[in-house]
Coordinates of C-alpha atoms and ligand atoms in Angstrom, one line a residue:
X121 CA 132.4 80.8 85.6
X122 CA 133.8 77.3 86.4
X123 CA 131.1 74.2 87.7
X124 CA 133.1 74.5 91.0
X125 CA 132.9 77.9 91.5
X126 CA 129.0 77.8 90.8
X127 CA 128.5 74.9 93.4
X128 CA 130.7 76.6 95.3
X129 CA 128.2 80.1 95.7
X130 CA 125.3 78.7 94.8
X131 CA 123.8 78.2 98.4
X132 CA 120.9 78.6 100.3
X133 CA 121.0 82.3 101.1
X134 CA 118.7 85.5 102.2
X135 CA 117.5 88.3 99.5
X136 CA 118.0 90.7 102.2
X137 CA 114.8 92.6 102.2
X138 CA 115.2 93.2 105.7
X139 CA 118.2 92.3 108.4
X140 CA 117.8 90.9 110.4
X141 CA 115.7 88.5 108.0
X142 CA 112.6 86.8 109.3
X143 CA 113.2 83.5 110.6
X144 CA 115.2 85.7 113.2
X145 CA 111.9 87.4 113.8
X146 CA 110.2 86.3 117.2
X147 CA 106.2 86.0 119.0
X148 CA 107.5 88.5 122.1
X149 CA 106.2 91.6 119.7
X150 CA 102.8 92.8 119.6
X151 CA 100.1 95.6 119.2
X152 CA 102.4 97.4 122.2
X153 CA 105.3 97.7 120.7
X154 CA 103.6 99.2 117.1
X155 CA 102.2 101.8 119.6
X156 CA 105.5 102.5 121.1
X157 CA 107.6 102.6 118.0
X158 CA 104.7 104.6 116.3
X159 CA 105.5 107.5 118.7
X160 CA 109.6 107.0 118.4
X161 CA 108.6 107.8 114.8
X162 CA 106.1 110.8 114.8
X163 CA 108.7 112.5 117.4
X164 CA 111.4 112.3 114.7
X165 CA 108.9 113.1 111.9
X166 CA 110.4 110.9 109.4
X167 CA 108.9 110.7 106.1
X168 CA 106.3 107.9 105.7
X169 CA 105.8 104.5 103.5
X170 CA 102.6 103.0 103.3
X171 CA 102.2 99.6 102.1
X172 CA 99.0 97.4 101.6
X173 CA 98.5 93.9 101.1
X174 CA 95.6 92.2 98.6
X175 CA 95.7 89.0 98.6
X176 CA 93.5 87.9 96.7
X177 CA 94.5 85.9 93.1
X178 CA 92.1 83.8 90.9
X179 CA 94.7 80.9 90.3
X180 CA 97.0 79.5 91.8
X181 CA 100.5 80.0 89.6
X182 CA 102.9 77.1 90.7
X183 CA 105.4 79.1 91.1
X184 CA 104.4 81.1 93.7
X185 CA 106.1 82.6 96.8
X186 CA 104.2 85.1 97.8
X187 CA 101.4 85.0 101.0
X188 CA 97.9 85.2 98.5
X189 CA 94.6 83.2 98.4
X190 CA 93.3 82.0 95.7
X191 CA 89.3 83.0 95.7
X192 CA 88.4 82.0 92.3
X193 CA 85.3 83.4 90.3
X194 CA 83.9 82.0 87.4
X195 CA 84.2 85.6 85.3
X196 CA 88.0 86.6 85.6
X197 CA 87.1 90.3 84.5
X198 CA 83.4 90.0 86.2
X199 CA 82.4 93.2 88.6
X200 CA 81.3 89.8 91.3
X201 CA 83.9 90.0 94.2
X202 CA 81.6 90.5 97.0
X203 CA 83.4 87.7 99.1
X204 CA 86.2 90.3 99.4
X205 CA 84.1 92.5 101.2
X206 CA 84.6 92.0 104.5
X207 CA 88.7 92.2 103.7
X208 CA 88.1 95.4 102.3
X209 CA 86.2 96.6 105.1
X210 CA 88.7 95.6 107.8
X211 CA 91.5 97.3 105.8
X212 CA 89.3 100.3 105.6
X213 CA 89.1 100.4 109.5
X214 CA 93.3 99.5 109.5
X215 CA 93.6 102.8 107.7
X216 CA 92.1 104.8 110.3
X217 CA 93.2 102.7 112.9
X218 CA 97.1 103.7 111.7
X219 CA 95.4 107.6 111.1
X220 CA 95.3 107.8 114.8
X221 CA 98.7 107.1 115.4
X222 CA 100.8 108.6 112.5
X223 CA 101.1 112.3 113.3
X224 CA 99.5 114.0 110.1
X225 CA 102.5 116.4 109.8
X226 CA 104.6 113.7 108.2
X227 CA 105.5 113.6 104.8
X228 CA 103.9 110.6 102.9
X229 CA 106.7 109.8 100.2
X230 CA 105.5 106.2 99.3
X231 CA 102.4 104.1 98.8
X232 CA 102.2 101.0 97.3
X233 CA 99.8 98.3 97.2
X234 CA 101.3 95.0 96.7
X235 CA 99.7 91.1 96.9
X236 CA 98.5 88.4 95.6
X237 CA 96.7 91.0 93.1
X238 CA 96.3 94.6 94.2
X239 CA 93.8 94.7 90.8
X240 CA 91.5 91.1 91.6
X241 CA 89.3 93.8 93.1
X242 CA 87.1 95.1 91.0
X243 CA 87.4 98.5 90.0
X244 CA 85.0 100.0 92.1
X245 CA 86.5 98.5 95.2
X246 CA 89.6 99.6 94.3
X247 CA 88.4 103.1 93.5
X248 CA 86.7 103.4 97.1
X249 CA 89.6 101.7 98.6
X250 CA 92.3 104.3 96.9
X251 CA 90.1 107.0 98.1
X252 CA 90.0 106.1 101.7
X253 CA 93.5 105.7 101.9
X254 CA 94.8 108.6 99.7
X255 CA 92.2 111.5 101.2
X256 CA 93.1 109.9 104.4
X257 CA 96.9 110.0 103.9
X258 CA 97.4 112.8 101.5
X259 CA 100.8 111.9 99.2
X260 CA 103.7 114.7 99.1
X261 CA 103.9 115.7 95.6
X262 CA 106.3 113.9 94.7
X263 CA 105.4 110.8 96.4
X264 CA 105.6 107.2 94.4
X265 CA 102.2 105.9 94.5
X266 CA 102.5 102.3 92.9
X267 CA 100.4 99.4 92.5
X268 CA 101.2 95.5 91.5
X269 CA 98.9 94.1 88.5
X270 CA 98.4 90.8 87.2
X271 CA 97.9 91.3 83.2
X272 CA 95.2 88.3 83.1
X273 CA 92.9 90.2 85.2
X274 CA 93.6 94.3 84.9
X275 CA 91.4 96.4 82.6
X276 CA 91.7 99.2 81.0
X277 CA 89.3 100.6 83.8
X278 CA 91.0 99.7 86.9
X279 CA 94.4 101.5 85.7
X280 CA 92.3 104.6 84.8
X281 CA 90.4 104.9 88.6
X282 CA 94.2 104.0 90.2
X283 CA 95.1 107.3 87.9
X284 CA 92.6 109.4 89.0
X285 CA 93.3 108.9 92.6
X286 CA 97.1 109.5 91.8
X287 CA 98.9 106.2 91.6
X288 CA 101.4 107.1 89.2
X289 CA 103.6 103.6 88.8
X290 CA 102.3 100.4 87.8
X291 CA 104.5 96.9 88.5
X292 CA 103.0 94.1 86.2
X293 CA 104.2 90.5 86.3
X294 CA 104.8 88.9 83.1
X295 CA 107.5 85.7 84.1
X296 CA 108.0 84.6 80.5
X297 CA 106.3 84.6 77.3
X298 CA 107.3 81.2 76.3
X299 CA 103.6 79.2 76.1
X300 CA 105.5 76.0 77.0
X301 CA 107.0 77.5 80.3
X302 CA 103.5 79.4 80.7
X303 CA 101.4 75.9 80.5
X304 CA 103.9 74.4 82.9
X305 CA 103.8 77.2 85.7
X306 CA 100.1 77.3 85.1
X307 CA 99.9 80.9 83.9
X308 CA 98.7 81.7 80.6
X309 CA 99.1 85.2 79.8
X310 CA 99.7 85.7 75.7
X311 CA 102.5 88.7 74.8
X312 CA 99.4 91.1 73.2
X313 CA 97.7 91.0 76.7
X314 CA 100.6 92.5 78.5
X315 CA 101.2 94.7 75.4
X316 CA 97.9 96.2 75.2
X317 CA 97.7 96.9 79.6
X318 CA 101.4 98.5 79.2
X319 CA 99.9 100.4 76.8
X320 CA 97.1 101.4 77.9
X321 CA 99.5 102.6 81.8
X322 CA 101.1 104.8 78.6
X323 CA 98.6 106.6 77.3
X324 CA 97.1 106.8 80.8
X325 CA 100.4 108.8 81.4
X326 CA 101.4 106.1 84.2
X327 CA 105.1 108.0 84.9
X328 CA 106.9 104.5 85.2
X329 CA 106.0 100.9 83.9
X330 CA 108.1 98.1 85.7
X331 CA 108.0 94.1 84.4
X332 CA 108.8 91.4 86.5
X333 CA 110.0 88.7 84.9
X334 CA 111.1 85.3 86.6
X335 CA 114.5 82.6 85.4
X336 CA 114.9 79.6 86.6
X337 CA 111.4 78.3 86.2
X338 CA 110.7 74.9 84.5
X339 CA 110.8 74.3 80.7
X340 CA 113.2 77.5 80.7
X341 CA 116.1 77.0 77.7
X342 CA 118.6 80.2 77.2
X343 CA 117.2 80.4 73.5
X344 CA 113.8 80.5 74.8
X345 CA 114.8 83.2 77.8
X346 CA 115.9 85.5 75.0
X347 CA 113.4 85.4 73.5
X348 CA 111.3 86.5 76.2
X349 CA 113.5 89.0 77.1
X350 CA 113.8 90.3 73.3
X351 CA 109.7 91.2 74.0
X352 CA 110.2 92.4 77.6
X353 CA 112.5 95.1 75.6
X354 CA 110.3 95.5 72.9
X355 CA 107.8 97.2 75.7
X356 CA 110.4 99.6 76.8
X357 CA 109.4 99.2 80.6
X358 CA 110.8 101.8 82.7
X359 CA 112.1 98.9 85.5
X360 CA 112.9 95.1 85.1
X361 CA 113.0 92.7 87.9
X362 CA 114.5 89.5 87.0
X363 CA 114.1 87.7 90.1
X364 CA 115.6 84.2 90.6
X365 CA 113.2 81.5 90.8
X366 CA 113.1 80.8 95.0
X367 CA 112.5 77.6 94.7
X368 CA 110.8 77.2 98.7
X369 CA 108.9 73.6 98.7
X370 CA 108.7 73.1 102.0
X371 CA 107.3 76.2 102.5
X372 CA 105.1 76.4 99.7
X373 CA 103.4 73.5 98.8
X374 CA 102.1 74.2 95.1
X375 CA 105.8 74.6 93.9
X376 CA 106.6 70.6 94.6
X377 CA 104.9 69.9 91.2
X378 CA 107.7 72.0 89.2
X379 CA 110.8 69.9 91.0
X380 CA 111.1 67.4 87.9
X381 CA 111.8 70.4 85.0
X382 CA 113.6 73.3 86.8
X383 CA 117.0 74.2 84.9
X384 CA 119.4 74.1 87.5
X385 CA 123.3 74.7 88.0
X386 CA 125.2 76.4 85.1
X387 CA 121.8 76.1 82.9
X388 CA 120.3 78.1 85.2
X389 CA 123.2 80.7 85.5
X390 CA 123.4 81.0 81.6
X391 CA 119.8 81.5 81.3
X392 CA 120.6 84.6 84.0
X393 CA 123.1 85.6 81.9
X394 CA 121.8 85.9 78.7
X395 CA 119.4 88.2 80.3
X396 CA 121.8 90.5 81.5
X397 CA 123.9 90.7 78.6
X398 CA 120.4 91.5 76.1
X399 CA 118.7 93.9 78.9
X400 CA 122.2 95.8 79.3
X401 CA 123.0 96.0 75.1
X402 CA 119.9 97.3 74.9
X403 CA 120.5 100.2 77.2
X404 CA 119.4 99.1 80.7
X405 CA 121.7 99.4 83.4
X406 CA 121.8 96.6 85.6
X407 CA 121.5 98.2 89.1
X408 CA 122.3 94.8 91.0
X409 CA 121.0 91.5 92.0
X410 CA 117.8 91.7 89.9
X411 CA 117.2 94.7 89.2
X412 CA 117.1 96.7 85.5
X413 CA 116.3 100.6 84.8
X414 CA 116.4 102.4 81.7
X415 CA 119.1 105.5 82.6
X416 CA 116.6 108.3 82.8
X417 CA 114.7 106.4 85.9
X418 CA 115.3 107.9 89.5
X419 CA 116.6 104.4 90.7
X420 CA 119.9 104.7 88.5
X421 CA 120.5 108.4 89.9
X422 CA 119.6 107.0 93.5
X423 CA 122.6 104.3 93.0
X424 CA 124.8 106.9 91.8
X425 CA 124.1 109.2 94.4
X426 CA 124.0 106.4 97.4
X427 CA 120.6 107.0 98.3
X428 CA 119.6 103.7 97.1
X429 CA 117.7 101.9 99.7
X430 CA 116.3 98.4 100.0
X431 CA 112.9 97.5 101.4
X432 CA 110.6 94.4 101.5
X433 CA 109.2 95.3 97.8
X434 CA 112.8 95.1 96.7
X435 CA 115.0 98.2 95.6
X436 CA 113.7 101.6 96.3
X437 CA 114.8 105.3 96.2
X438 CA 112.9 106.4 99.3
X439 CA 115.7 106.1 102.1
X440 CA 114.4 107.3 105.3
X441 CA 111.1 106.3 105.1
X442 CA 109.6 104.4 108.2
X443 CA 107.1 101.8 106.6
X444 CA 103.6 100.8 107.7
X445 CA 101.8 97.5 106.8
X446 CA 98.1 97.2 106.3
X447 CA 96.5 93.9 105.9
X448 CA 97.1 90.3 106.6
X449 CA 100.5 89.3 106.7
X450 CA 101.6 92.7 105.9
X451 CA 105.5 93.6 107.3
X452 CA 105.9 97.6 108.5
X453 CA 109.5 99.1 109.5
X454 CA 109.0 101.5 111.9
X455 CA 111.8 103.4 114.0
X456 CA 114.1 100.4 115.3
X457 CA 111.5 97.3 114.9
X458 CA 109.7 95.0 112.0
X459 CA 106.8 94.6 112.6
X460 CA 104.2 92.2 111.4
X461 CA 100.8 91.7 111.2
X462 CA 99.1 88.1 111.2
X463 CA 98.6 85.8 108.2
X464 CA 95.3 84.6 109.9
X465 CA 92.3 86.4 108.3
X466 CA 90.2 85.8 111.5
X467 CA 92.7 86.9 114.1
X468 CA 93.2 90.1 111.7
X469 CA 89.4 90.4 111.3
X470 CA 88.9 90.4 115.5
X471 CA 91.7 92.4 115.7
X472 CA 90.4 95.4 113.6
X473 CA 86.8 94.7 115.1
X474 CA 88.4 95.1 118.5
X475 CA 90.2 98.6 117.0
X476 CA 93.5 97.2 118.0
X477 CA 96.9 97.0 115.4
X478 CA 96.8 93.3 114.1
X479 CA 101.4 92.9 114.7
X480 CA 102.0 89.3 116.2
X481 CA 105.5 89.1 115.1
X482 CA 108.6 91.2 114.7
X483 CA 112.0 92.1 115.6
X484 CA 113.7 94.6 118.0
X485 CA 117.0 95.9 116.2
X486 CA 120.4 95.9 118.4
X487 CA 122.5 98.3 117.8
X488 CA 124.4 95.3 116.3
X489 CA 121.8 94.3 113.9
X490 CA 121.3 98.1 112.8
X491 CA 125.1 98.2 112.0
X492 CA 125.2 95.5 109.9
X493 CA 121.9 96.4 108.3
X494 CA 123.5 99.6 107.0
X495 CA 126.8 97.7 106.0
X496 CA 124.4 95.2 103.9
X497 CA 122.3 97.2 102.6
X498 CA 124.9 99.8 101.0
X499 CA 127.1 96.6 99.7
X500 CA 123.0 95.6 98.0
X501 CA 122.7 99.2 96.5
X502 CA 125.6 100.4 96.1
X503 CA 128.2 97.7 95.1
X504 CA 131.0 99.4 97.6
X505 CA 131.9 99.9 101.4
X506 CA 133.5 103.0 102.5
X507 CA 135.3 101.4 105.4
X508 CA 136.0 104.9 106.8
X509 CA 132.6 106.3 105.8
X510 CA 131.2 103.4 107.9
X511 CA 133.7 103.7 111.1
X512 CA 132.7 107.5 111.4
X513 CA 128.7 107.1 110.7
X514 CA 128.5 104.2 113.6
X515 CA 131.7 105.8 115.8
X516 CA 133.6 102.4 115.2
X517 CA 137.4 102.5 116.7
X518 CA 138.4 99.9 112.7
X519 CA 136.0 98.6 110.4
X520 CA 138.1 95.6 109.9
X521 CA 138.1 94.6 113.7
X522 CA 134.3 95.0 114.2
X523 CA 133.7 92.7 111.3
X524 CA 137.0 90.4 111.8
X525 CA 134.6 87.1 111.0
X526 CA 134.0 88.7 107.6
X527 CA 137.6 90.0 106.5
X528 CA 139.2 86.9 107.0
X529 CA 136.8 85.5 104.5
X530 CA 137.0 88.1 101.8
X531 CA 140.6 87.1 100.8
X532 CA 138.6 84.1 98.8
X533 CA 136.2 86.0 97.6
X534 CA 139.1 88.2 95.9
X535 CA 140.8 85.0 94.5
X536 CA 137.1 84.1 93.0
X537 CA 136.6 87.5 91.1
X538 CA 134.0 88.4 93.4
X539 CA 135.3 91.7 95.3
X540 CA 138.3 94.0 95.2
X541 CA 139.8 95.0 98.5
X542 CA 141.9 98.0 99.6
X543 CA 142.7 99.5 103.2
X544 CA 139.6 101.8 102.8
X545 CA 137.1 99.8 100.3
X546 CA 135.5 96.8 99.7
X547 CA 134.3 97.1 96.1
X548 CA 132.0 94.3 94.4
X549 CA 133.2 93.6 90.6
X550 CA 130.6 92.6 88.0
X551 CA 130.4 89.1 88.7
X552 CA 130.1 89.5 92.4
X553 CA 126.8 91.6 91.7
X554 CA 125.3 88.3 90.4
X555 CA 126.5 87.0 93.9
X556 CA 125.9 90.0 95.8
X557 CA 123.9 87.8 98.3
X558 CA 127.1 85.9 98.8
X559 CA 129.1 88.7 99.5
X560 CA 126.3 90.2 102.2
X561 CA 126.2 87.3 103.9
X562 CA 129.7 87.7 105.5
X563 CA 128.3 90.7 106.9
X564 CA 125.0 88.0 108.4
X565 CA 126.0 87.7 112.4
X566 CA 123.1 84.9 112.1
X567 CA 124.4 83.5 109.5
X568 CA 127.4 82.3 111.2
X569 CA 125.0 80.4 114.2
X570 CA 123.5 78.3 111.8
X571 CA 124.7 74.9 111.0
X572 CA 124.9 72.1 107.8
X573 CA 122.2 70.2 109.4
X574 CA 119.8 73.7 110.0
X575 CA 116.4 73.3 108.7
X576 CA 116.0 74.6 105.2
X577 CA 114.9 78.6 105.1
X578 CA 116.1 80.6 102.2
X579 CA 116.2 79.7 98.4
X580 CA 119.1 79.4 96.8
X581 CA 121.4 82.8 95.9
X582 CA 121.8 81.8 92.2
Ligands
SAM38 C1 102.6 89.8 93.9 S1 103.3 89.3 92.4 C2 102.9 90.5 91.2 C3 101.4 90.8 90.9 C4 100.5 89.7 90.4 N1 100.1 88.9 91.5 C5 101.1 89.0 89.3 O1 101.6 87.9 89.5 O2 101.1 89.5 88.2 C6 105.0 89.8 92.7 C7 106.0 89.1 91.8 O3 106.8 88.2 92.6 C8 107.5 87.3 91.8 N2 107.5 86.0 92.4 C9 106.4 85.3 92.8 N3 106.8 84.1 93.3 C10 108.2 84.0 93.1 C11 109.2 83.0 93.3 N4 108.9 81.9 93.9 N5 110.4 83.3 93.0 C12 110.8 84.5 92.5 N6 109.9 85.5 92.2 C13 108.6 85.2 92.5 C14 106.8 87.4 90.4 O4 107.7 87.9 89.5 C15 105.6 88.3 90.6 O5 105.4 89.1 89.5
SF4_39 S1 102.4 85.2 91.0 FE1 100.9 86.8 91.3 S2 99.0 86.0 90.3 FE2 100.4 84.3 90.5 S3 99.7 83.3 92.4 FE3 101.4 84.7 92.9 S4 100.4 86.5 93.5 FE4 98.9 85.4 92.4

């Protein structure tokens, strides 16, 4: 990999969790339409997703994309969280709110609870919490029931309650063991405390244990990634995400204090690298973009067998599922529209009081939009396009006509290693899965509108 060819991908570019992404999203969509597309759904019966969002976190890491609030208590393991009270109690009424208008015949497949931190309740909240929603919307058997956990604050206790009410994955975020790096992103979280929680999500008989880990953050040297990753390993998770640092400033203030030490360019991509090569000779396969699994994990057999989907938590097997979105800021998928709620906790607070969905935001699909959904997703998950698979599933008269734009372009992307052409596939080689983003963004019709002097959105795809 060449300088050139480095600056040359290495642009601002979407992760694809949705298409079309949100800063095509618009204020036209409302309570209404969640009604409407709630009854598309329940006549199709399509298997059901349930997501929830806690956003609660006791610190503030600078690194930090995701929507959370930092409510801070003076005993990080204390049983004192009564200021999320009212939260709870309007998610509680959210969850019957959405009982009313999912027909109880569907199949729940998915729950997760993501955040901020699913586990800065205590675990008595979460207890009552996982009860309401899981007696209220009873899990298939072999549903993925999954929760995000912060190591600093999770005991022992919470994962056990979770357990009992049949949450059978645990996600913990771990970004790097390196002290240095950890002082510098403002998250101190030794090795031994991660050890001892995976543990404990073990012997609990937790079914899968995933690590996130993060490159690209300040502080970061190769040596030192390797490190890292060398004790990720060492913990046998049964998933690794290795996300790219999104480096968003102007979106989320807190980051501006790590501008002066981030490793950038081919620093950056070596660091990425070196990961890959350590988490693959140890066994993992690399399933694309950021994403590891040891081979026995469903997620390996869901790429081989194209059922692979993606969704706003990333990579998941459940294709099919329409998705529901409880709690501020939370984003549901439901029959053609995204739909999502407000990030204001009073507006979301008056709008469960008033026993009304809380969507302010979303997106219609065209038929347009879902085309090229399916054509970016299956490049994401699958690392191939079957032009003629796609031309019969959407009734197209030539693949390489309806996406003319894109064609012309993938001639360069050949000549940079990136993707292997014939008359029926587009196939992405191994490099090209580090710039898989790249590659999907040919397939981005709003992409193409956008201009060198846009405002800045995305984070860059390296
Ligand atoms: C909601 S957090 C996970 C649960 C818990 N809050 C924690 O941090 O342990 C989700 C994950 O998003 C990732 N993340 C957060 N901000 C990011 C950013 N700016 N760029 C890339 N990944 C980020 C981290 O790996 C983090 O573990
Ligand atoms: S990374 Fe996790 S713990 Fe840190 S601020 Fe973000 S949501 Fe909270």
């Amino acid at each position: 990999m060449t300088t050139e060819l480095l600056d040359k991908y290495n642009v601002q570019g979407p992760r694809y969790t949705s298409y079309p992404t949100a800063p095509e999203w618009n204020e036209g969509i409302g309570p209404k339409d969640t009604e409407d597309a709630c009854a598309r759904a329940n006549a199709r019966k399509s298997p059901v997703s349930l997501y929830v969002h806690l956003p609660f976190c006791d610190e503030q890491c600078w690194f930090c994309g995701c929507f959370m609030k930092v409510v801070p208590k003076p005993d990080r393991k204390g049983d004192d969280r009564a200021e999320i009270e009212p939260y709870l109690a309007d998610v509680h009424k959210e969850i019957d709110l959405l009982a009313k208008r999912i027909d109880p015949s569907r199949s729940i497949e998915q729950v997760h609870w993501g955040g901020g931190t699913p586990t800065y309740l205590t675990p008595v909240q979460a207890d009552r919490l996982a009860q309401h929603l899981l007696e209220t919307f009873k899990p298939a058997e072999n549903a993925e029931v999954s929760v995000e956990v912060d190591p600093r604050v999770t005991t022992a206790k919470h994962l056990e309650v979770l357990k009992n009410r049949g949450f059978n994955r645990v996600s913990m975020g771990v970004q790097d063991f390196d002290p240095e790096v950890q002082e510098l992103v403002n998250r101190v979280q030794p090795f031994d405390m991660t050890k001892s929680l995976v543990d404990a999500a073990r012997s609990l008989g937790y079914g899968s244990v995933n690590l996130d880990m993060i490159y690209g953050l300040p502080g970061q040297t190769r040596a030192g990634f390797e490190a890292s990753v060398e004790q990720i390993i060492s913990l046998r998770p049964d998933r690794v995400a290795m996300y790219s640092y999104a480096h968003v400033p102007w979106l989320k203030r807190p980051q501006r204090v790590l501008a002066a030490h981030l490793p950038e360019g081919t620093e950056k991509f070596a660091i990425f690298v070196s990961g890959i090569e350590r988490f693959v000779a140890a066994g993992y396969v690399y399933i694309g973009m950021d994403h590891f699994a040891l081979p026995h994990d469903e997620i390996v057999k869901a790429q081989q067998d194209r059922s692979l989907t993606r969704n706003f938590q990333g990579y998941t097997t459940h294709a099919g599922c329409d998705l529901y979105g409880m709690g501020v800021s939370a984003i549901g998928s439901v029959d053609d529209m995204y739909l999502q709620n407000t990030k204001d906790y009073g507006e979301y607070h008056a709008a469960m009081v008033a026993g009304r969905v809380a969507t302010v935001k979303g997106c219609r699909l065209s038929d347009d939009d879902v085309l090229r959904r399916e054509v970016i997703t299956r490049l994401l998950c699958h690392c191939v396009i079957d032009k003629r698979d796609v031309e019969k599933t959407f009734g197209l008269k030539s693949f390489d006509e309806t996406f003319a734009n894109a064609t012309a372009k993938l001639p360069e992307l050949v000549d940079d290693g990136m993707v292997t052409i014939t008359a029926d596939e587009i196939r992405v080689t191994t490099m090209g899965r580090i710039f898989i983003r790249n590659v999907a963004m040919l397939f981005d019709a709003y992409l193409e509108k956008k201009t060198a002097d846009s405002p800045k959105i995305f984070s860059r795809t390296l």
